[in-house]
Tab-separated table of C-alpha atoms in Angstrom:
chain	number	residue	atom	x	y	z
V	493	MET	CA	0.000	0.000	0.000
V	494	LYS	CA	1.597	3.203	-1.138
V	495	ASN	CA	-0.689	5.875	0.242
V	496	SER	CA	-2.561	6.364	3.462
V	497	ILE	CA	-6.046	6.242	1.878
V	498	SER	CA	-5.330	2.843	0.306
V	499	LYS	CA	-3.924	1.625	3.606
V	500	ARG	CA	-6.986	2.782	5.569
V	501	LEU	CA	-9.365	1.188	3.023
V	502	PHE	CA	-7.346	-2.017	3.135
V	503	GLN	CA	-7.580	-2.122	6.942
V	504	GLY	CA	-11.307	-1.394	6.784
V	505	PHE	CA	-11.888	-4.301	4.396
V	506	ILE	CA	-9.886	-6.574	6.700
V	507	CYS	CA	-12.008	-5.484	9.673
V	508	LEU	CA	-15.181	-6.260	7.720
V	509	HIS	CA	-13.832	-9.722	6.817
V	510	ILE	CA	-12.972	-10.393	10.450
V	511	LEU	CA	-16.364	-9.255	11.750
V	512	HIS	CA	-18.163	-11.222	9.033
V	513	HIS	CA	-16.374	-14.484	9.798
V	514	ALA	CA	-16.507	-13.967	13.575
V	515	SER	CA	-20.277	-13.537	13.213
V	516	LYS	CA	-20.519	-17.007	11.638
V	517	GLU	CA	-18.275	-18.882	14.084
V	518	PRO	CA	-15.279	-18.249	16.346
V	519	ILE	CA	-12.095	-17.557	14.363
V	520	TYR	CA	-8.392	-17.678	15.185
V	521	GLY	CA	-5.481	-15.740	13.754
V	522	SER	CA	-3.716	-18.277	11.545
V	523	TRP	CA	-7.034	-19.355	9.997
V	524	MET	CA	-7.920	-15.713	9.359
V	525	LEU	CA	-4.541	-15.153	7.650
V	526	GLU	CA	-5.283	-18.094	5.323
V	527	GLU	CA	-8.833	-16.877	4.648
V	528	LEU	CA	-7.662	-13.362	3.815
V	529	SER	CA	-4.900	-14.693	1.555
V	530	GLU	CA	-7.566	-16.541	-0.472
V	531	HIS	CA	-9.034	-13.101	-1.206
V	532	GLY	CA	-5.707	-11.647	-2.293
V	533	TYR	CA	-4.681	-9.983	0.967
V	534	LYS	CA	-1.005	-10.440	1.799
V	535	LEU	CA	-0.861	-9.985	5.552
V	536	SER	CA	1.704	-10.897	8.144
V	537	PRO	CA	0.806	-11.873	11.698
V	538	GLY	CA	2.388	-8.559	12.714
V	539	THR	CA	-0.342	-6.762	10.767
V	540	LEU	CA	-3.312	-9.002	11.613
V	541	TYR	CA	-2.900	-9.375	15.368
V	542	PRO	CA	-2.864	-5.634	16.129
V	543	ILE	CA	-6.081	-5.339	14.085
V	544	LEU	CA	-7.651	-8.156	16.124
V	545	HIS	CA	-6.481	-6.534	19.367
V	546	ASN	CA	-7.901	-3.161	18.318
V	547	LEU	CA	-11.252	-4.713	17.379
V	548	GLU	CA	-11.326	-6.337	20.811
V	549	LYS	CA	-10.304	-3.109	22.563
V	550	GLU	CA	-13.147	-1.313	20.726
V	551	GLY	CA	-15.608	-3.961	21.921
V	552	PHE	CA	-16.426	-5.527	18.524
V	553	ILE	CA	-14.937	-8.949	19.267
V	554	ASN	CA	-13.847	-10.832	22.349
V	555	HIS	CA	-11.616	-13.832	22.828
V	556	TYR	CA	-11.314	-17.040	24.772
V	557	ASN	CA	-8.448	-19.509	24.974
V	558	GLU	CA	-8.709	-23.173	24.120
V	559	LYS	CA	-6.091	-25.894	24.226
V	560	VAL	CA	-5.560	-27.428	20.768
V	561	LYS	CA	-2.929	-30.164	20.271
V	562	GLY	CA	-1.190	-29.149	23.474
V	563	LYS	CA	-1.040	-25.439	22.638
V	564	ILE	CA	-3.263	-22.559	23.664
V	565	ARG	CA	-5.200	-21.063	20.745
V	566	LYS	CA	-6.974	-17.724	21.050
V	567	TYR	CA	-10.445	-17.747	19.452
V	568	TYR	CA	-12.323	-14.554	18.622
V	569	SER	CA	-16.123	-14.148	18.559
V	570	ILE	CA	-18.215	-11.172	17.578
V	571	THR	CA	-19.955	-9.179	20.316
V	572	GLU	CA	-23.392	-7.575	20.143
V	573	GLU	CA	-21.653	-4.256	19.458
V	574	GLY	CA	-19.678	-5.951	16.681
V	575	LYS	CA	-22.894	-7.286	15.135
V	576	LYS	CA	-24.347	-3.771	15.113
V	577	GLU	CA	-21.156	-2.387	13.557
V	578	LEU	CA	-21.133	-5.105	10.878
V	579	LYS	CA	-24.783	-4.505	10.016
V	580	GLU	CA	-24.236	-0.750	9.757
V	581	SER	CA	-21.045	-1.189	7.701
V	582	LYS	CA	-22.823	-3.527	5.279
V	583	LYS	CA	-25.528	-0.916	4.798
V	584	TYR	CA	-22.967	1.772	3.988
V	585	LEU	CA	-20.993	-0.590	1.751
V	586	ALA	CA	-24.097	-1.558	-0.233
V	587	GLU	CA	-24.994	2.111	-0.640
V	588	LEU	CA	-21.467	2.941	-1.821
V	589	ILE	CA	-21.397	0.077	-4.319
V	590	GLY	CA	-24.785	1.202	-5.615
V	591	GLU	CA	-23.429	4.675	-6.160
V	592	ILE	CA	-19.963	4.014	-7.574
V	593	GLY	CA	-20.385	0.477	-8.925
V	594	VAL	CA	-17.756	-2.223	-8.849
V	595	GLU	CA	-16.579	-2.241	-12.465
V	596	GLU	CA	-12.925	-1.500	-13.059
V	597	GLU	CA	-12.355	1.830	-14.706
V	598	GLU	CA	-9.590	2.397	-17.201
């Protein structure tokens, strides 16, 4: 990402992905990295985990620990506040797509 607007949009899209998946079932970091990479996002753990921590700090997700194959894994779930934020964001996103479209311009 070369400029700050692209970077902020990129982070916003990542947040929407996280909230979307956390609304379906609990997620964990390494799975989320794989999921995002399937959509063309090239993220390092050093980028993803601060985003997860900020979403938790803002009250949109929370976490719990579970032992998996002898190691502690941190799972994230959406909160009620996160559900409201996701619903509102989807509304704004749909409105924006309706206005600007999604076709690539030359």
